[in-house]
PDB file of C-alpha atoms in Angstrom:
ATOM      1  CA  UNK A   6     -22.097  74.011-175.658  1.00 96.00           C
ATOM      2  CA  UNK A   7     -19.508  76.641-174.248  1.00 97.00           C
ATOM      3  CA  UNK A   8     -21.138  80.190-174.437  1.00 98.00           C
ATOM      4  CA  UNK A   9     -18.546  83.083-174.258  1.00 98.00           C
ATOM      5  CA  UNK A  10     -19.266  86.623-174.106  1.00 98.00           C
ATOM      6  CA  UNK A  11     -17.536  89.712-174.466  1.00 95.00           C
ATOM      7  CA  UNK A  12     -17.016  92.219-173.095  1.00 97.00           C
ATOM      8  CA  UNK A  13     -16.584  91.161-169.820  1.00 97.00           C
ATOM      9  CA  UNK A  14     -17.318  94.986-168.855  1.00 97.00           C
ATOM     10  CA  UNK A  15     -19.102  97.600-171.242  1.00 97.00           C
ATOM     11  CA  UNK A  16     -18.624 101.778-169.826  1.00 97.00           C
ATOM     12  CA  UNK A  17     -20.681 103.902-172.142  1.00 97.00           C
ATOM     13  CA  UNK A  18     -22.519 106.971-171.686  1.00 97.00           C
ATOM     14  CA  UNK A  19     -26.679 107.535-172.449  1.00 97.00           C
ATOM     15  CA  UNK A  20     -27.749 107.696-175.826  1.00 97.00           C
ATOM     16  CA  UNK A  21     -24.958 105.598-177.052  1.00 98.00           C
ATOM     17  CA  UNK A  22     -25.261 102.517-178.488  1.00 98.00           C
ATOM     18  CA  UNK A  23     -23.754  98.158-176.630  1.00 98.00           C
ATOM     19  CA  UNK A  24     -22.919  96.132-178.767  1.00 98.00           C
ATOM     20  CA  UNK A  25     -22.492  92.668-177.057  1.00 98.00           C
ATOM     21  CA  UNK A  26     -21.153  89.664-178.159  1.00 98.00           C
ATOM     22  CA  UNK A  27     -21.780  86.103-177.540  1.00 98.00           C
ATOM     23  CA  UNK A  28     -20.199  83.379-179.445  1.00 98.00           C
ATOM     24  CA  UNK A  29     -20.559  79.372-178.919  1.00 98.00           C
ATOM     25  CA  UNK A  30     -18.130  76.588-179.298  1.00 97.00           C
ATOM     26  CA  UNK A  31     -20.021  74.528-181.629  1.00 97.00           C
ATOM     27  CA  UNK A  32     -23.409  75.461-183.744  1.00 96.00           C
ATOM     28  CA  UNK A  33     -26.675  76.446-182.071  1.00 96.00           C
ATOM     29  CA  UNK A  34     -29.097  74.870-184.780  1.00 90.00           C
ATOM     30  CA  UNK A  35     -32.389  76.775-184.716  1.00 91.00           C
ATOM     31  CA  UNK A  36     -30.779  79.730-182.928  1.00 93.00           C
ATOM     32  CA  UNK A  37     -32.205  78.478-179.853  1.00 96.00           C
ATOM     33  CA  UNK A  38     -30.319  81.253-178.376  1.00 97.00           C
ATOM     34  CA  UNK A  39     -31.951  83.757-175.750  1.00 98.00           C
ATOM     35  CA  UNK A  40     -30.713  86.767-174.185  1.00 98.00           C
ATOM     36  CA  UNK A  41     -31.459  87.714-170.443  1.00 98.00           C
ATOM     37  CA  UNK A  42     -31.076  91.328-168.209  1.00 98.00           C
ATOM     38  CA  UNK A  43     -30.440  90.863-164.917  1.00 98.00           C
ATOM     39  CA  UNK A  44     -30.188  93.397-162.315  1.00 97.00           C
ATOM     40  CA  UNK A  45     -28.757  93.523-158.674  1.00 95.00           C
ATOM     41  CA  UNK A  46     -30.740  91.427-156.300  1.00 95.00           C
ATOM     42  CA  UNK A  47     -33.254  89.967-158.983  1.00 97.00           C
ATOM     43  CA  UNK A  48     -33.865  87.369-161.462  1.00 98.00           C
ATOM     44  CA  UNK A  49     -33.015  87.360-164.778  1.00 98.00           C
ATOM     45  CA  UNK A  50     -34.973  89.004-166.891  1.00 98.00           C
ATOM     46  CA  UNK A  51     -35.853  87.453-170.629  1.00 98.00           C
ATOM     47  CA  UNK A  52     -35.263  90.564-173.466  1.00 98.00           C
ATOM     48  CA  UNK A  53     -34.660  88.164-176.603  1.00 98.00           C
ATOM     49  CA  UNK A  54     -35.504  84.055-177.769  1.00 97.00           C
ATOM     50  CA  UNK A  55     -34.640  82.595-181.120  1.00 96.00           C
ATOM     51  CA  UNK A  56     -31.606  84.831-181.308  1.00 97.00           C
ATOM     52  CA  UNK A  57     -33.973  87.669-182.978  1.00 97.00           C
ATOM     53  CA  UNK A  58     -37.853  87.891-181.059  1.00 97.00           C
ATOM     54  CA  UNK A  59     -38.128  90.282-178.144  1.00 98.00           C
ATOM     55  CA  UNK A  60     -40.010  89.088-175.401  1.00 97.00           C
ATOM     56  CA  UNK A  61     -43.742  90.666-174.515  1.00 96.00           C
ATOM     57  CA  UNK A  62     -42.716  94.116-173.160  1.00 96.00           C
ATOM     58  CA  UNK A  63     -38.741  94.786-174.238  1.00 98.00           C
ATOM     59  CA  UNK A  64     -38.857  97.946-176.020  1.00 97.00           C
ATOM     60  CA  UNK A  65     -37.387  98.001-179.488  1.00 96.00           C
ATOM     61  CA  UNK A  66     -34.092  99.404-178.683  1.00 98.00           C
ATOM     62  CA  UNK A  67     -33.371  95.777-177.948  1.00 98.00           C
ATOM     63  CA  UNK A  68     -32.602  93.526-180.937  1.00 98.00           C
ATOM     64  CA  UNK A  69     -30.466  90.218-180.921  1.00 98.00           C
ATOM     65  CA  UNK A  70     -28.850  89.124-184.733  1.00 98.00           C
ATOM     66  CA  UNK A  71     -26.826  86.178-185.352  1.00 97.00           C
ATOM     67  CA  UNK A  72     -26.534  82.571-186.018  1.00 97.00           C
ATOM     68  CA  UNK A  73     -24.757  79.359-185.645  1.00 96.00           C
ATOM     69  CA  UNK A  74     -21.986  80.443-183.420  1.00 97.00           C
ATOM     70  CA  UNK A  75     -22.011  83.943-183.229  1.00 98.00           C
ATOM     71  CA  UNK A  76     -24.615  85.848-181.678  1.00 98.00           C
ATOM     72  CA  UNK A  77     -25.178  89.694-180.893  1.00 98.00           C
ATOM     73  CA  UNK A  78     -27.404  91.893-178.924  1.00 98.00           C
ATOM     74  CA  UNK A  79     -27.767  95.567-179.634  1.00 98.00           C
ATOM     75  CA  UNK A  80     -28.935  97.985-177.029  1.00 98.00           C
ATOM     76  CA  UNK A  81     -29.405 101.347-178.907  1.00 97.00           C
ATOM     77  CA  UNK A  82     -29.856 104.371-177.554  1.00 97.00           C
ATOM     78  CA  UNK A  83     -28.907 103.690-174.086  1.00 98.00           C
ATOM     79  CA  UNK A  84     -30.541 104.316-170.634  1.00 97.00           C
ATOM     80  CA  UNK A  85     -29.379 104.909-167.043  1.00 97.00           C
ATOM     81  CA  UNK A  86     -31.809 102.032-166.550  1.00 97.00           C
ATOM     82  CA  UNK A  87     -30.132  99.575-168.541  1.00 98.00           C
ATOM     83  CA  UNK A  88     -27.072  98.877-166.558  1.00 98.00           C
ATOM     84  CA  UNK A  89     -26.844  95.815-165.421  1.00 98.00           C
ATOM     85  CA  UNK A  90     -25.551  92.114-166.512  1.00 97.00           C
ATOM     86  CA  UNK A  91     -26.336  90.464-169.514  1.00 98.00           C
ATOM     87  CA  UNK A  92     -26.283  86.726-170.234  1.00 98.00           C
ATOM     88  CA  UNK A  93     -26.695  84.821-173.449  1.00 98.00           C
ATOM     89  CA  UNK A  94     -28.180  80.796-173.329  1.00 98.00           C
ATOM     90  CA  UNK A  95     -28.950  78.248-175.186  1.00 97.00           C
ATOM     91  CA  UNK A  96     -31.676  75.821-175.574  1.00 96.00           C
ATOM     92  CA  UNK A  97     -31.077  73.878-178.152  1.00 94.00           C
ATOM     93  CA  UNK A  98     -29.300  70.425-176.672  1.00 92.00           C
ATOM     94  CA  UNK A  99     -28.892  69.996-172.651  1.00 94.00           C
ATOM     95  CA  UNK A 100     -27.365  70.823-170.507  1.00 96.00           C
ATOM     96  CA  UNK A 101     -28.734  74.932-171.141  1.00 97.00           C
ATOM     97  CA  UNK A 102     -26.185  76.708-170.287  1.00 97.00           C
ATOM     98  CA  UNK A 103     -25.650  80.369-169.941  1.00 98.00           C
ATOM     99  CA  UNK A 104     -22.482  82.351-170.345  1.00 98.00           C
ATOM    100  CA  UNK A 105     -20.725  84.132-168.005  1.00 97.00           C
ATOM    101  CA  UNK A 106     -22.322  87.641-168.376  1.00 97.00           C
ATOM    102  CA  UNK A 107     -21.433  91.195-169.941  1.00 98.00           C
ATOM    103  CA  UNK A 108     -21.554  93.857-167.111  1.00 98.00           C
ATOM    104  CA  UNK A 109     -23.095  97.407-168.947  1.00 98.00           C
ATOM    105  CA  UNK A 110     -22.639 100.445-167.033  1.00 98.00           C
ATOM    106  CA  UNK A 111     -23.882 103.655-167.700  1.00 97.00           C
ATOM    107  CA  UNK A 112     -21.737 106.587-166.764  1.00 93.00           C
TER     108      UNK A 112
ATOM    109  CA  UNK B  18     -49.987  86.274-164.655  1.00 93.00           C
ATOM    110  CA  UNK B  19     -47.895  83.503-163.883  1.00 96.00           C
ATOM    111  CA  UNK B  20     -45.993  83.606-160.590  1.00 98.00           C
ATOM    112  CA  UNK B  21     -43.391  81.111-158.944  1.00 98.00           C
ATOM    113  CA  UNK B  22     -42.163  81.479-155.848  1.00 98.00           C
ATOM    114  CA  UNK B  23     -39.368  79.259-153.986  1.00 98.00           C
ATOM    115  CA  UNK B  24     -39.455  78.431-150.400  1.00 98.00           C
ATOM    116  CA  UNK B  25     -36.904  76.037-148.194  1.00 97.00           C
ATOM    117  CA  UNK B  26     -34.540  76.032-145.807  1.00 97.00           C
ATOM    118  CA  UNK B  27     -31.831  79.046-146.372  1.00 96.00           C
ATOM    119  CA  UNK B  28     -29.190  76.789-144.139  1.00 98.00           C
ATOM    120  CA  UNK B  29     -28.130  72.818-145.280  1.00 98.00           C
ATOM    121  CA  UNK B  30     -25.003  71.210-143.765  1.00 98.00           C
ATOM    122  CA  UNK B  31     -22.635  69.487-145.644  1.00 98.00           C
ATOM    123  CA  UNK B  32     -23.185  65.879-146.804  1.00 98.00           C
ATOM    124  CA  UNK B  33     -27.494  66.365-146.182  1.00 98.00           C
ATOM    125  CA  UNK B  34     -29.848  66.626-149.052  1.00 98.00           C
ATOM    126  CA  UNK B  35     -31.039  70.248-150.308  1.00 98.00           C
ATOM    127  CA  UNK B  36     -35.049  70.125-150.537  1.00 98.00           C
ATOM    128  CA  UNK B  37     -36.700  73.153-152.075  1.00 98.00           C
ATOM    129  CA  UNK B  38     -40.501  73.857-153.299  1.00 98.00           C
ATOM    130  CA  UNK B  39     -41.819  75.855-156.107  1.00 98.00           C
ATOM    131  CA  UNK B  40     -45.452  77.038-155.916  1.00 98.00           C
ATOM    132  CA  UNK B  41     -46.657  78.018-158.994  1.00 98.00           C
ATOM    133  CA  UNK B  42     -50.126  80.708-159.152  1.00 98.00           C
ATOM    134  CA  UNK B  43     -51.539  82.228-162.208  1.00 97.00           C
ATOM    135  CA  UNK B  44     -51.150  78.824-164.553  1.00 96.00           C
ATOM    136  CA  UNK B  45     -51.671  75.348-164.028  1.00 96.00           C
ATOM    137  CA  UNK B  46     -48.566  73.206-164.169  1.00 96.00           C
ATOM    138  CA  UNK B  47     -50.809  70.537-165.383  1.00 94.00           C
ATOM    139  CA  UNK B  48     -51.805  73.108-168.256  1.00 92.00           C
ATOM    140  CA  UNK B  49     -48.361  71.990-170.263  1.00 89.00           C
ATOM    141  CA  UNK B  50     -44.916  73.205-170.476  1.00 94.00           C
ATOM    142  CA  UNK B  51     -41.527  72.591-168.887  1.00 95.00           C
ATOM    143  CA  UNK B  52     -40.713  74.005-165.586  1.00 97.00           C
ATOM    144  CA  UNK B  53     -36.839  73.799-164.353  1.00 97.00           C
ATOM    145  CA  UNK B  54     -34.537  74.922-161.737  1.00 98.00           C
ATOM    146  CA  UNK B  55     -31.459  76.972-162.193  1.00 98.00           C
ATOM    147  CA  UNK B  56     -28.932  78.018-159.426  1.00 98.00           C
ATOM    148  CA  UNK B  57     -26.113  80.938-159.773  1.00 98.00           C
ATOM    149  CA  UNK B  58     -23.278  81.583-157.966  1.00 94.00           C
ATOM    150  CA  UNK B  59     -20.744  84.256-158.157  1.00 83.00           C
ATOM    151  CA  UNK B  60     -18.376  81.575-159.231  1.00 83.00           C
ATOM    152  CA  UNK B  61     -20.229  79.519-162.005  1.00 85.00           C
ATOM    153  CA  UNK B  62     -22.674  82.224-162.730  1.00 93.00           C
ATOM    154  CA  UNK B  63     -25.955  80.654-163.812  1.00 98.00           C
ATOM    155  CA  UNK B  64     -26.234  76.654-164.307  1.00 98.00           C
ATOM    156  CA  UNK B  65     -29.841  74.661-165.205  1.00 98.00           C
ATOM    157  CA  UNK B  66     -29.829  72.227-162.711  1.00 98.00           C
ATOM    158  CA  UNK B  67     -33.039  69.637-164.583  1.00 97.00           C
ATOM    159  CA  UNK B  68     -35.883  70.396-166.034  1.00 96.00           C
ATOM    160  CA  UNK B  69     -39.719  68.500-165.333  1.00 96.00           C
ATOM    161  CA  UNK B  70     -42.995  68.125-167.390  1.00 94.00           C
ATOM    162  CA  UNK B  71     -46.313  68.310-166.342  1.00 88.00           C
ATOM    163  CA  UNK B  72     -46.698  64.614-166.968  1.00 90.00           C
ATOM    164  CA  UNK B  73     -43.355  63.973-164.309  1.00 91.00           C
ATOM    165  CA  UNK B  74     -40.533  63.285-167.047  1.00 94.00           C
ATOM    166  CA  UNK B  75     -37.353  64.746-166.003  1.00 96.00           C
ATOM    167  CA  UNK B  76     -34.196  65.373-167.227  1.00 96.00           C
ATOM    168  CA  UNK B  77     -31.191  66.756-165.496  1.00 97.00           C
ATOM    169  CA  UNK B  78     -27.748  68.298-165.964  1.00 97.00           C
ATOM    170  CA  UNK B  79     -24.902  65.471-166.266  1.00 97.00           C
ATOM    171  CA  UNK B  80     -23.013  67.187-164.041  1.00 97.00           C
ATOM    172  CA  UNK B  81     -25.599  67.098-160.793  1.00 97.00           C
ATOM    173  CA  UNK B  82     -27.644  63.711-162.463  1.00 97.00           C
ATOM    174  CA  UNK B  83     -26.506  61.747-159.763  1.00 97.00           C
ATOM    175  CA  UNK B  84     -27.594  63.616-156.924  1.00 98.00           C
ATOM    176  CA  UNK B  85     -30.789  65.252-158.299  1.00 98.00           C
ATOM    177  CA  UNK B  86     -34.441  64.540-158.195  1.00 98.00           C
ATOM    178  CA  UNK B  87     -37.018  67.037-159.738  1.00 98.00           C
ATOM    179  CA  UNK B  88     -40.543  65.625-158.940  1.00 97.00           C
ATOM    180  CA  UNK B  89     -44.403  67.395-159.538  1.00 97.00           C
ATOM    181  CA  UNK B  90     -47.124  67.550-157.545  1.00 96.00           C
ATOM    182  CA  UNK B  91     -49.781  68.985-160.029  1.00 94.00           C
ATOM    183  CA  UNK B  92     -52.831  69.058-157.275  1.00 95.00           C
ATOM    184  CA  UNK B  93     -50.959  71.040-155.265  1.00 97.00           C
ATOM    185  CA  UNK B  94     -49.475  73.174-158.065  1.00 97.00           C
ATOM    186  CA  UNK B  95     -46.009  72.911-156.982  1.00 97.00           C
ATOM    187  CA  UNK B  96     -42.679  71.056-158.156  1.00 98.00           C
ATOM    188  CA  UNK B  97     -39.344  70.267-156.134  1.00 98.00           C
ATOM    189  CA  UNK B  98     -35.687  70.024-156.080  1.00 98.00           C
ATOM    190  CA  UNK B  99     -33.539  67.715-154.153  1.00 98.00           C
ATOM    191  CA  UNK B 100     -29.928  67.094-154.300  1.00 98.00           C
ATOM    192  CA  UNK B 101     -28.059  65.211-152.196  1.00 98.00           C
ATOM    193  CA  UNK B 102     -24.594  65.152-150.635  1.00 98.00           C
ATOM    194  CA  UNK B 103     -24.393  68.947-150.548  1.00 98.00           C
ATOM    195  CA  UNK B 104     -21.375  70.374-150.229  1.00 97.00           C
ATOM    196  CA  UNK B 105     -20.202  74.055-150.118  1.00 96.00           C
ATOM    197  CA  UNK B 106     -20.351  74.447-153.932  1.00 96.00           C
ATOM    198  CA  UNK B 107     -23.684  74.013-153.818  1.00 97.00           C
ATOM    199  CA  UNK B 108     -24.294  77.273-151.908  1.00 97.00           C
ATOM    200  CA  UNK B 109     -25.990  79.366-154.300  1.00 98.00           C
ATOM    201  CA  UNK B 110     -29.168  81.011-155.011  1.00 98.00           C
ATOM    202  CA  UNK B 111     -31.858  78.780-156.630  1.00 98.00           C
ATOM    203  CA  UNK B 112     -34.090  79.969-159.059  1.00 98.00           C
ATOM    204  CA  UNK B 113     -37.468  77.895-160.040  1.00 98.00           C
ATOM    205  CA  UNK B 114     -38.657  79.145-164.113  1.00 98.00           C
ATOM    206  CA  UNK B 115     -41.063  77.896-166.444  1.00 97.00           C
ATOM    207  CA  UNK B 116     -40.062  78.080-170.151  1.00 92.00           C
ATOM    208  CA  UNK B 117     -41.585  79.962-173.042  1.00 91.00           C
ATOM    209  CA  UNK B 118     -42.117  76.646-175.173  1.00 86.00           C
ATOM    210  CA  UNK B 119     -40.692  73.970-176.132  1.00 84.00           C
ATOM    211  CA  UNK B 120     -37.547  73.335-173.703  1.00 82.00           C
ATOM    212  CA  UNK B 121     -36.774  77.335-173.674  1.00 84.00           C
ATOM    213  CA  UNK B 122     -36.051  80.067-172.864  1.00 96.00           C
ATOM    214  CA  UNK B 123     -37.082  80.943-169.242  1.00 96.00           C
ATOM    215  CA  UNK B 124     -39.818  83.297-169.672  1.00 97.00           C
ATOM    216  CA  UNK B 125     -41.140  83.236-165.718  1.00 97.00           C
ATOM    217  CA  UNK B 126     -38.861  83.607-162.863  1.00 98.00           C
ATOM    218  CA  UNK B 127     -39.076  83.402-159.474  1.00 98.00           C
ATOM    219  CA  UNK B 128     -37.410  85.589-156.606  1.00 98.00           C
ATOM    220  CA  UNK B 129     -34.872  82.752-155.944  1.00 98.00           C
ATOM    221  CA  UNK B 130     -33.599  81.319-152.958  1.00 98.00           C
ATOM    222  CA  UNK B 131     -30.406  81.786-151.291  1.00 97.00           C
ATOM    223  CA  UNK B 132     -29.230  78.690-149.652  1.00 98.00           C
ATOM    224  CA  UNK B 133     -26.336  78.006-147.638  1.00 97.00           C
ATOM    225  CA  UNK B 134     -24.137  75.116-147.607  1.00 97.00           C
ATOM    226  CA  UNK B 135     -22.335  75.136-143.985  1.00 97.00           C
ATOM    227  CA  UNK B 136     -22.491  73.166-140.807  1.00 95.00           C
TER     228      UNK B 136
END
């Protein structure tokens, strides 16, 4: 399953609001779909599973919607601290594969 | 909590076989779950290499299957990664996890590993 995200680059100021977008080339059954954070130097982070659950510790301005093939996480109210990349994967059939990353700045 | 951390050699030449070790402290591999490898590269961006069970079953990514082994050592709390026939595509950082259930997502990470494919 081909995972393809977009933006490739997001530019938005605090308080605003990411939408980003990943969409698959064939159905992810389940929504075995996760989102990760992953900043400079570290590993990826896990902020969302099953397309909708945060992970222990994500605050609430992080929330992932979608299914089958198209997949969004929201990032409200934005924070200097949340620039970074984010990937989508899924886990529903191997190979897991991730796409190729939204870069999020915050001006 | 659970921690993983990778250790290896950071330098492989061409054509030899890549041997890494995660340590796992905090939970016991032999406790359950699946516990995988992943590499990224600034090229590929992140891959899943294979993924292992407590009980040794392995599965792999079609694209590396040939030249991969995952194994376990649950005594020692640790599982490994070899491939074989590096070349400089595999230069990449590699990244031991353990899942959240089932076969996903990667809830635990570790540091990762930067190794180098060059003679």
């Amino acid at each position: 399953i081909v995972l393809t995200q977009s933006p490739g680059t997001l530019s938005l100021s605090p308080g605003e609001r990411a939408p980003l977008s990943c969409r698959a080339s064939q159905s992810v059954s389940d929504s075995f779909l996760a989102w990760y954070q992953q900043k400079p130097g570290q590993a990826p982070r896990l902020l969302i599973y099953d397309a909708s659950n945060r992970a222990a510790g994500i605050p609430d301005r992080f929330s992932g919607s979608g299914s089958g093939t198209d997949f969004t996480l929201t990032i409200s109210r934005l924070e200097p601290e949340d620039s970074a990349v984010y990937y989508c994967q899924q886990y529903r059939s191997p190979p897991y594969t991730f796409g190729q990353g939204t870069r999020l700045e915050i001006k | 909590q659970v921690q993983l951390e990778e250790s290896g050699p950071g330098l492989v030449k061409p054509s030899e076989t890549l041997s890494l070790t995660c340590t796992v402290s905090g939970y016991s591999i032999s406790s359950g779950y699946y516990w995988g490898w992943i590499r990224q590269t600034p090229g590929k961006g992140l891959e899943w290499i294979g993924s292992i069970y407590h009980s040794g079953s392995a599965y792999y990514n079609p694209t590396l299957e040939s030249r991969v082994t995952i194994s376990v050592d649950t005594p020692k709390n640790q599982f490994f990664l070899r491939l074989s026939s590096v070349t400089a595509a595999d230069t990449a950082v590699y990244y031991c996890a353990r899942v959240l259930s089932r076969s996903g997502p990667w809830v635990y990470w570790g540091h990762g590993t930067l190794v180098n494919v060059s003679s």
